[in-house]
Amino acid sequence: MKRRTALPGLRFSTQTLLLQLGVVVLVVLLSGAVHAWLTYDRLGREAENQALTLARTVASDPSVRADVASISALPAAPPAAELLAGPLMAAAEGARSRTGALFVVITDETGIRLAHPDADRLGEKVSTDPSEALAGKEVTTRNTGTLGPSAGAKVPVFGPDSTKVVGEVSVGYSTETISQSLARDIVPIAATAAGALLAGVLASFLLRRRLQRLTLGLEPEEISTLVHDQVAVLQGVDDGVVGVAADGRVSVFNAAAQRLLDVPDLTGTAWSTAPVPAQLRAMTRADAAEGDAVELVAGGRVLVVSARKALHGREDLGWVVMLRDRTELQQLTRQLDAVGTMSAALRAQRHEFANQLHTIAGFMSIGQPQQARDYLAKLAGTGPLAFPVDQAELLQDPYLQAFLGAKGVEADERGVSLRLGPESVVRGHVTEPQDVTTVLGNLIDNAVNAAVAGSAAERWVEVEVLDEPGADGGPGTLHIVVADSGDGLGAGVGAAGAEAVFAEGYTTSERPARAGGGQGLGLALSRQLARRRGGDVRVLDPGSAGGPGAVFVATLPGTTLPGTTEPGTTRRQTTGPLTTEPIGRDNDV
C-alpha cells in the first residue's frame, strides 16, 4: 500500500511533533500579543484617567477660573507675549512640570490657546476639536496633536460662581511614555512566553516518544493495514487465537477461541483469573517451555495448544496461544479403528468360509454327499463364524451390535473375552452415535488394557447396556456399565482417589507418552461429553488386586429414541431407507 502523508518523507511522529511545535509557537505568540495589547490599553486608560484628574484640578482652580473668565470677557485675546508672562501660563506649566504630562493647555470659550508648552502656539486655535468640553462635557481622547500622539482629557472651565463655560483645560500624556512603560512590562511577558514555549516543546518531544512507543514505530497507514489484516485472519481461521499482553490482560480472543473453550469473549480481562483450564494458563508463565504442543480437554473438546512469546524487536508484547481442535480427528480415528477391526473380522470370516468350502469339496470328492449335506445343515444352524460378543441379540440397535462386535474381535485378538451382561436390554436405537462411540469405546479400551495387564488367569470384559425410555416418547437415556478382570485402580483407592483417573494426562499405559498421542485424555473427554449432556461418567468400584477390576458406569441422557421394530428383528442402517431383518447367526457383523 502506498502511503500518503501531508509531508512526504517525514514520519507520522515527526509530523505530529512539528504540528505540535507550530501550535505551541502560535499559541504563545498570540497570547503574548494579546497580553501586550491589553497591557498597552490598560496603560492608556491609566494615562487618560490621570490626565482627567489633572485637568479637573487645573480647571477647578479659582484663580484659573477667574483669569479665564476675565480674558473671555475681552473682545480679543491678549498678545502672545502677554499670555506667556501671564498667570495662566505659569499655572499650566507648573502643573505640567509637577506631573510629567506632555502638555497642559488652557483655552477661552472660542478655543484660543491661553496657555501652551510651545510659546509660538499661544493665541492660536487648538488643533483638536474642543466643542464637547466647551459644551460642558468631560471627555478623554487619544489623538495626535502638535506635540505628537497622546492620551488625554478635556475638561470645561466654568466662570467664578457661575455655570457658564468660559474655556477648557486639555491635558495629555505622551503615548511614547506609555510605550516605555510597556517595554518595562514586556520583559516578564516575554519570559513567561519563552517558558511556555520551552514547556510546550518539551511536552511535544515527550508525547512524540510515547506515541512511538505505543505504536511500535508504525505509521497510521501501517496500523490501519494491520487492523484489517488482524480482523481478516482472526475471524477467518478455524483455529483459536488468544493474545495475552505483557501486562497480563487478554488482548485478543477470537470467535474460534470462544467456541473451542466454550466461554464468552474474554478481551480485556485478567488472564490469571480467566475461566479457562489451569493448564492453559500455566503455558504462559515465565518459566513455561515455549512452543511445545500440549493436548488438553476443554469445553468437551480435545484441543492441541501451543504458546509462543510475541516480540517486536526487543520489546516483549506478551504471549500468543494457538488452539486447534482434535475432537473430530479423534472421533474419525476411532471410527476408522472400528472399521479396521470389522474388516479384520470379515477377513477371518472369509478365511473360515474358504476352509468350510474346502471341507465340502473334500466330502464330495470322496463320494460322501450325505456327510456334505449334514455339514451344510450344521453350518446353516451355527453360521460361518461365531459372533465374538456373547448375547449380542439383547441389543436391538444395529449400531451397538456392530460397534460391540468390532470391539469383541479386537479384544479376542488380545486374548480377552468381551461379553454382554445378563441385564443388558436396549429396545430403542441410538441417535447420537459419535458421543456413544467416544464414551463406550474409551471405557471398553481401558477395560481391555486392564484385563491384559491384570494377573487373573481368565481375561474378560463385561459390558451392560440399558436404555431408559424418555418421558412421552422423547429421547431416552443410555446407561453403560463396564467391568474387567484386571487388578483395579490400586490398593487403598477410595472415592476421592478414583477421581484422579479423570484428570487430563492420567494413563496406566506402560508405553511412554508421546506428544500429540492423545494418551490420558479418553476418560476426561468421556466425562465432559457425558456431563455436557446432563449425565456423568464415574467409578462405581475401584476393584482389587487379582481381580475383579474396576467398574465404571456412564449415563448418557438424550442419546436414544424408542424402537419401532418387532421382537426378534433389528434395524440395519444402510445408504438407503431403514430395513428390518431377522436376528440370526448368519447376520454376523
XYZ file of C-alpha atoms in Angstrom:
589
model
C 0.000 0.000 0.000
C 1.379 3.393 -0.952
C 1.442 5.798 1.960
C 0.057 9.272 1.593
C 1.394 11.815 4.059
C 0.921 15.543 4.415
C 4.707 15.993 4.459
C 6.344 13.374 2.212
C 9.498 11.856 3.686
C 8.588 12.646 7.307
C 7.359 10.018 9.726
C 3.991 10.484 11.372
C 5.565 11.063 14.787
C 7.831 13.769 13.305
C 4.864 15.390 11.573
C 2.971 15.308 14.846
C 5.939 16.908 16.630
C 6.210 19.702 14.063
C 2.473 20.291 14.196
C 2.535 20.480 17.972
C 5.502 22.847 17.913
C 3.709 25.049 15.394
C 0.586 25.109 17.546
C 2.617 25.898 20.674
C 4.501 28.737 18.953
C 1.283 30.153 17.534
C -0.486 29.990 20.878
C 2.466 31.601 22.684
C 2.730 34.381 20.108
C -0.990 35.067 20.158
C -1.050 35.002 23.944
C 1.948 37.335 24.125
C 0.431 39.723 21.595
C -2.921 39.792 23.390
C -1.191 40.272 26.726
C 0.899 43.148 25.307
C -2.159 44.781 23.749
C -4.127 44.508 26.972
C -1.200 45.980 28.894
C -0.906 48.829 26.384
C -4.627 49.501 26.599
C -4.516 49.439 30.391
C -1.627 51.902 30.484
C -3.523 54.133 28.019
C -6.626 54.120 30.227
C -4.499 54.894 33.256
C -2.946 57.835 31.368
C -6.420 59.065 30.362
C -7.644 58.877 33.953
C -4.516 60.637 35.200
C -4.983 63.354 32.560
C -8.655 63.716 33.511
C -7.745 64.128 37.174
C -5.089 66.732 36.412
C -7.424 68.604 34.053
C -10.135 68.711 36.689
C -7.649 70.016 39.244
C -6.454 72.824 36.954
C -9.982 73.700 35.766
C -11.306 73.918 39.297
C -8.554 76.295 40.495
C -10.373 79.558 41.415
C -7.565 81.750 40.060
C -7.601 79.893 36.760
C -11.360 80.204 36.538
C -11.166 83.937 37.247
C -8.342 84.616 34.806
C -10.012 82.640 32.005
C -13.346 84.433 32.649
C -11.691 87.852 32.553
C -9.864 87.057 29.281
C -13.009 85.603 27.721
C -14.854 88.871 28.524
C -12.370 90.814 26.366
C -13.219 91.424 22.713
C -9.958 89.716 21.667
C -7.315 87.569 23.243
C -4.212 89.353 24.629
C -0.967 89.196 22.641
C 1.198 86.074 22.896
C 3.893 87.891 24.862
C 1.374 88.975 27.489
C -0.061 85.463 27.674
C 3.426 83.972 28.049
C 4.066 86.155 31.088
C 0.553 85.763 32.438
C -0.666 83.742 35.441
C -2.427 81.092 33.319
C 0.837 80.149 31.627
C 2.534 79.860 34.994
C -0.249 77.682 36.440
C -0.316 75.387 33.395
C 3.440 74.908 33.216
C 3.665 74.352 36.968
C 1.075 71.577 36.783
C 2.787 70.024 33.729
C 6.238 70.007 35.274
C 4.949 68.516 38.536
C 3.059 65.637 36.889
C 5.249 64.890 33.834
C 2.398 65.495 31.422
C 3.129 66.123 27.762
C 1.051 69.269 27.772
C -1.415 71.319 29.828
C -3.373 73.660 27.565
C -5.899 76.298 28.643
C -8.242 77.951 26.124
C -11.028 80.507 26.172
C -14.609 79.832 25.123
C -13.626 80.004 21.406
C -10.758 77.519 21.620
C -7.919 80.094 21.523
C -4.849 78.887 23.453
C -4.222 80.958 26.589
C -1.524 78.557 27.908
C 0.617 76.105 25.924
C 4.073 74.478 26.363
C 5.089 75.896 22.974
C 5.082 79.706 23.239
C 4.741 80.044 19.492
C 1.320 78.384 19.689
C -0.151 80.946 22.126
C -3.076 82.924 20.749
C -3.813 80.246 18.128
C -6.794 77.939 17.903
C -6.265 74.410 19.254
C -5.563 71.604 16.743
C -8.187 69.244 18.160
C -11.916 69.809 18.431
C -12.778 71.442 21.812
C -16.542 71.585 21.205
C -17.520 68.817 23.643
C -15.558 70.340 26.511
C -16.845 73.832 25.686
C -20.335 72.321 25.759
C -19.797 71.384 29.400
C -18.730 67.703 28.978
C -15.627 65.966 30.228
C -14.026 63.734 27.570
C -10.964 61.523 27.291
C -9.128 61.329 23.986
C -6.326 59.593 22.164
C -5.143 61.602 19.241
C -2.157 63.275 17.649
C -1.668 66.988 18.156
C 1.106 69.498 17.555
C 3.218 67.835 20.262
C 2.722 64.280 18.952
C 0.461 61.337 19.863
C -1.048 61.474 23.311
C -3.709 60.116 25.642
C -5.501 62.894 27.415
C -8.652 64.567 28.665
C -10.598 67.778 28.147
C -12.490 69.446 30.999
C -14.664 72.619 30.802
C -13.706 75.740 32.822
C -16.647 77.430 34.482
C -16.747 81.074 35.430
C -16.437 82.099 39.121
C -19.655 81.438 40.973
C -21.277 80.500 37.665
C -22.167 77.510 35.490
C -21.207 79.330 32.334
C -18.371 77.654 30.380
C -15.663 80.254 29.793
C -12.975 77.895 28.460
C -11.474 74.454 28.711
C -8.399 72.674 30.030
C -6.762 69.975 27.899
C -4.163 67.658 29.453
C -2.252 64.908 27.606
C 0.379 62.280 28.327
C 2.633 61.098 25.552
C 1.962 57.589 24.244
C 5.716 57.253 23.898
C 5.843 57.280 27.671
C 3.162 54.571 27.651
C 5.295 52.554 25.234
C 8.266 52.929 27.558
C 6.176 51.609 30.439
C 5.023 48.748 28.217
C 8.657 47.997 27.339
C 9.394 47.643 31.038
C 6.378 45.313 31.479
C 7.133 43.276 28.353
C 10.143 41.604 29.965
C 8.089 39.360 32.271
C 5.651 38.824 29.410
C 8.461 37.636 27.139
C 9.938 35.493 29.924
C 6.562 33.873 30.508
C 6.092 33.264 26.781
C 9.586 31.749 26.489
C 8.889 29.460 29.463
C 5.579 28.368 27.965
C 7.276 27.726 24.615
C 10.009 25.659 26.272
C 7.440 23.636 28.236
C 5.412 23.088 25.076
C 8.468 21.899 23.148
C 9.453 19.513 25.957
C 5.907 18.159 26.210
C 5.821 17.691 22.428
C 9.043 15.663 22.497
C 7.763 13.502 25.358
C 4.470 12.969 23.553
C 6.364 12.027 20.382
C 8.379 9.395 22.244
C 5.257 7.994 23.907
C 3.461 7.891 20.555
C 6.367 5.992 19.021
C 6.379 3.540 21.927
C 2.626 2.957 21.803
C 2.541 2.481 18.028
C 5.815 0.488 17.960
C 7.128 2.976 15.428
C 4.393 2.153 12.901
C 2.787 4.691 10.639
C -1.018 5.235 10.718
C -1.406 3.562 7.325
C 0.550 0.557 8.590
C -1.584 0.388 11.731
C -4.765 0.548 9.627
C -3.460 -2.258 7.403
C -2.572 -4.349 10.452
C -6.066 -3.885 11.890
C -7.679 -5.037 8.635
C -5.300 -7.985 8.407
C -5.911 -8.910 12.047
C -9.678 -8.902 11.631
C -9.417 -10.921 8.417
C -7.071 -13.501 9.964
C -8.645 -13.832 13.397
C -12.187 -14.114 12.116
C -11.349 -16.166 9.053
C -9.477 -19.087 10.622
C -10.902 -22.082 12.443
C -8.037 -22.144 14.953
C -8.494 -20.336 18.225
C -6.147 -17.408 18.867
C -5.624 -15.908 22.313
C -3.324 -12.925 22.803
C -2.062 -12.177 26.312
C -0.450 -8.751 26.644
C 2.699 -8.124 28.661
C 0.599 -6.650 31.489
C -1.277 -9.954 31.890
C -4.539 -8.962 30.241
C -6.240 -10.693 27.329
C -5.779 -8.510 24.250
C -7.070 -10.907 21.556
C -9.747 -13.576 21.880
C -11.230 -14.539 18.534
C -14.562 -16.244 17.888
C -12.918 -19.633 17.304
C -11.323 -19.485 20.772
C -14.712 -18.689 22.301
C -16.242 -21.671 20.522
C -13.463 -24.129 21.346
C -13.209 -23.139 25.022
C -16.985 -22.622 25.369
C -16.533 -19.257 27.123
C -17.615 -15.692 26.265
C -15.248 -13.066 24.897
C -12.510 -12.510 27.500
C -10.874 -9.499 25.840
C -9.726 -7.034 28.499
C -9.943 -9.458 31.435
C -7.024 -10.633 33.556
C -5.535 -13.837 32.134
C -4.602 -15.126 35.599
C -8.279 -15.281 36.597
C -9.775 -16.169 33.192
C -12.298 -19.076 33.242
C -10.070 -21.387 31.167
C -8.271 -24.616 32.122
C -5.392 -24.075 34.548
C -3.084 -25.999 32.236
C -3.750 -23.403 29.538
C -2.860 -20.513 31.850
C 0.260 -22.355 33.007
C 1.602 -22.379 29.458
C 2.121 -18.594 29.577
C 4.150 -18.492 32.783
C 7.637 -17.048 32.601
C 9.213 -20.465 33.204
C 6.982 -22.292 30.687
C 8.566 -24.132 27.756
C 7.855 -22.199 24.584
C 6.476 -23.900 21.506
C 5.690 -27.346 22.978
C 2.253 -28.563 21.864
C 0.060 -29.893 24.673
C -3.222 -31.758 24.469
C -5.975 -30.885 26.899
C -9.723 -31.238 27.228
C -11.824 -28.070 27.354
C -15.444 -27.433 26.522
C -15.999 -31.112 25.684
C -13.268 -30.995 23.040
C -9.734 -32.317 22.707
C -7.509 -29.352 21.917
C -3.886 -29.145 20.837
C -2.478 -25.989 22.425
C 0.809 -24.213 21.794
C 2.065 -20.923 23.234
C 4.779 -18.646 21.889
C 6.325 -15.390 23.011
C 5.378 -12.328 20.959
C 8.315 -9.985 20.413
C 8.735 -6.782 18.391
C 12.449 -6.146 18.212
C 13.494 -6.375 21.846
C 10.107 -5.398 23.225
C 8.101 -8.119 24.964
C 4.489 -7.982 23.734
C 3.254 -10.981 25.740
C 2.093 -14.404 24.553
C 0.151 -15.825 21.619
C -1.757 -19.050 22.355
C -2.979 -21.187 19.444
C -5.858 -23.671 19.877
C -6.520 -26.452 17.360
C -9.450 -28.836 17.587
C -8.599 -32.565 17.508
C -12.007 -33.813 18.624
C -13.325 -34.640 15.165
C -9.976 -36.188 14.232
C -10.090 -38.446 17.290
C -13.677 -39.420 16.574
C -12.761 -40.182 12.976
C -9.743 -42.199 14.140
C -11.937 -44.212 16.491
C -14.436 -44.879 13.708
C -11.631 -45.926 11.362
C -10.298 -48.246 14.060
C -13.737 -49.803 14.330
C -13.916 -50.184 10.554
C -10.462 -51.751 10.549
C -11.476 -54.150 13.300
C -14.624 -55.112 11.417
C -12.551 -55.614 8.260
C -10.280 -57.964 10.179
C -13.354 -59.870 11.355
C -14.615 -60.118 7.785
C -11.234 -61.389 6.626
C -11.388 -64.014 9.349
C -14.888 -64.972 8.199
C -13.669 -65.190 4.612
C -10.783 -67.424 5.662
C -13.111 -69.656 7.687
C -15.627 -69.729 4.870
C -12.885 -70.838 2.437
C -11.904 -73.626 4.825
C -15.528 -74.769 5.040
C -15.818 -74.789 1.224
C -12.691 -76.910 1.040
C -14.242 -79.335 3.542
C -17.423 -79.648 1.485
C -15.380 -80.103 -1.680
C -13.448 -82.870 0.062
C -16.620 -84.732 1.057
C -17.874 -84.524 -2.491
C -14.591 -85.703 -3.998
C -14.523 -88.854 -1.833
C -18.123 -89.676 -2.617
C -19.700 -88.732 0.715
C -22.643 -86.445 -0.278
C -24.613 -87.275 2.855
C -21.826 -86.078 5.085
C -21.578 -82.907 2.981
C -25.325 -82.295 3.447
C -25.039 -82.857 7.220
C -22.099 -80.446 7.366
C -24.041 -77.782 5.435
C -27.023 -78.204 7.743
C -24.773 -77.683 10.748
C -23.298 -74.526 9.179
C -26.787 -73.179 8.466
C -27.648 -73.506 12.154
C -24.471 -72.006 13.596
C -23.299 -69.519 10.972
C -19.952 -69.374 9.247
C -18.163 -67.800 12.253
C -19.189 -67.442 15.886
C -20.156 -63.877 16.784
C -17.382 -62.556 19.097
C -19.755 -60.977 21.674
C -21.998 -63.249 23.688
C -25.704 -62.381 23.917
C -25.463 -59.613 21.291
C -29.100 -60.300 20.474
C -30.030 -58.375 23.630
C -29.285 -55.177 21.707
C -31.962 -54.082 19.251
C -29.798 -51.289 17.862
C -27.634 -52.393 14.896
C -25.113 -49.661 15.610
C -24.371 -51.026 19.082
C -24.244 -54.566 17.693
C -21.735 -53.589 15.024
C -19.602 -51.497 17.364
C -19.505 -54.088 20.144
C -18.883 -56.818 17.575
C -15.850 -54.950 16.263
C -14.609 -54.364 19.804
C -15.177 -58.074 20.538
C -12.972 -59.104 17.604
C -10.274 -56.660 18.708
C -10.437 -57.910 22.295
C -10.408 -61.536 21.157
C -7.165 -60.930 19.242
C -5.610 -59.781 22.532
C -6.871 -62.799 24.420
C -9.760 -61.024 26.176
C -13.353 -62.189 26.060
C -15.863 -59.361 25.573
C -19.357 -60.241 26.730
C -22.661 -58.563 27.411
C -24.056 -58.718 30.924
C -27.336 -60.551 31.504
C -29.093 -57.312 32.494
C -28.395 -55.661 29.133
C -31.531 -54.574 27.294
C -31.663 -51.957 24.525
C -35.090 -51.718 22.937
C -34.573 -48.376 21.203
C -31.971 -47.131 18.763
C -29.012 -44.782 19.230
C -29.440 -41.212 17.953
C -26.048 -39.803 18.991
C -23.542 -42.391 17.734
C -20.479 -40.158 17.997
C -20.914 -39.417 21.705
C -21.837 -43.035 22.436
C -18.795 -44.233 20.474
C -16.480 -41.906 22.366
C -17.710 -42.858 25.838
C -18.329 -46.589 25.284
C -15.180 -47.037 23.187
C -12.945 -45.364 25.784
C -14.385 -47.439 28.620
C -14.018 -50.729 26.671
C -10.475 -49.898 25.513
C -9.391 -49.083 29.066
C -11.056 -52.265 30.362
C -9.339 -54.436 27.724
C -5.962 -52.867 28.572
C -6.597 -53.502 32.264
C -7.599 -57.126 31.603
C -4.463 -57.738 29.530
C -2.256 -56.203 32.217
C -4.098 -57.987 35.062
C -2.941 -61.105 36.910
C -6.185 -63.096 36.577
C -5.964 -66.315 34.579
C -9.232 -65.636 32.768
C -9.264 -62.335 30.965
C -12.663 -60.816 30.312
C -14.541 -57.572 29.924
C -18.243 -57.374 30.680
C -20.459 -54.627 29.321
C -24.014 -53.949 30.416
C -26.074 -51.550 28.340
C -29.551 -50.455 29.312
C -31.735 -47.821 27.689
C -34.252 -45.884 29.746
C -37.150 -44.509 27.667
C -37.768 -40.774 27.844
C -40.976 -39.165 29.015
C -43.827 -39.094 26.456
C -41.782 -40.956 23.877
C -38.979 -38.385 23.902
C -35.217 -39.029 23.851
C -34.136 -41.621 26.379
C -31.042 -42.252 28.483
C -28.385 -44.870 27.809
C -26.799 -46.446 30.904
C -23.452 -48.209 30.442
C -21.567 -50.345 32.975
C -18.122 -51.725 32.102
C -16.195 -54.171 34.317
C -13.000 -56.138 33.722
C -10.816 -58.856 35.192
C -7.839 -56.594 35.804
C -6.186 -55.600 39.061
C -8.278 -52.461 39.636
C -7.118 -48.903 40.211
C -4.722 -49.793 43.020
C -4.752 -50.748 46.669
C -6.470 -48.386 49.059
C -8.019 -46.244 46.334
C -11.195 -44.635 47.636
C -13.784 -42.407 46.035
C -11.506 -39.363 46.188
C -8.563 -41.247 44.692
C -10.714 -42.707 41.944
C -11.360 -39.186 40.661
C -7.690 -38.958 39.657
C -8.299 -41.249 36.669
C -10.435 -38.491 35.109
C -7.598 -35.947 35.223
C -6.062 -34.917 31.919
C -2.864 -36.837 31.197
C -3.640 -39.732 33.555
C -2.697 -43.048 31.944
C -1.808 -46.568 33.059
C -0.088 -47.378 29.785
C 3.456 -48.667 30.179
C 4.419 -47.050 26.888
C 5.955 -43.569 27.199
C 3.584 -40.775 26.295
C 4.315 -39.064 23.030
C 3.409 -35.501 22.086
C 0.049 -35.362 20.374
C -0.570 -39.024 21.030
C -3.816 -38.406 22.846
C -2.896 -40.558 25.862
C -4.564 -39.757 29.157
C -7.459 -37.858 27.551
C -10.085 -40.579 26.984
C -11.729 -40.622 30.389
C -11.524 -36.835 30.780
C -13.163 -36.343 27.380
C -15.792 -39.020 28.104
C -16.770 -37.362 31.366
C -17.006 -33.923 29.777
C -19.160 -35.252 26.939
C -21.463 -37.013 29.384
C -21.754 -34.022 31.709
C -22.420 -31.706 28.794
C -25.466 -33.867 28.053
C -26.534 -33.791 31.710
C -25.067 -37.229 32.539
C -21.808 -38.396 34.063
C -19.017 -40.985 33.999
C -17.781 -42.239 37.363
C -16.052 -45.120 39.105
C -18.574 -47.482 40.674
C -15.957 -49.817 42.199
C -12.150 -49.279 42.119
C -11.575 -53.064 42.091
C -8.917 -55.088 43.850
C -5.593 -56.787 43.113
C -6.013 -60.173 41.440
C -9.463 -59.233 40.152
C -12.120 -58.394 39.582
C -11.035 -54.995 38.337
C -12.599 -51.541 38.343
C -16.199 -50.934 37.401
C -17.122 -47.778 35.503
C -20.649 -46.509 34.960
C -21.721 -43.923 32.376
C -25.037 -42.139 31.943
C -25.802 -40.518 28.582
C -29.172 -38.695 28.509
C -30.824 -37.892 25.196
C -28.918 -40.478 23.138
C -31.719 -42.963 22.292
C -35.222 -42.998 20.869
C -37.892 -45.682 21.261
C -37.519 -48.561 18.770
C -40.099 -49.326 16.079
C -39.035 -52.907 15.341
C -40.865 -56.072 16.304
C -39.275 -58.521 18.755
C -36.780 -60.779 17.027
C -35.862 -58.211 14.360
C -33.297 -55.452 14.182
C -32.829 -52.396 12.000
C -29.779 -52.080 9.837
C -28.664 -48.631 8.677
C -27.779 -48.529 5.006
C -27.281 -45.832 2.452
C -30.943 -46.155 1.572
C -34.039 -46.392 3.768
C -34.120 -48.366 7.024
C -34.870 -52.070 6.619
C -35.535 -54.827 9.096
C -34.047 -58.303 9.023
C -34.416 -61.297 11.367
C -31.805 -61.628 14.061
C -29.756 -64.736 13.487
C -26.298 -66.159 13.483
C -25.981 -65.639 9.760
C -26.325 -61.867 10.291
C -22.907 -61.533 11.904
C -21.304 -58.082 11.776
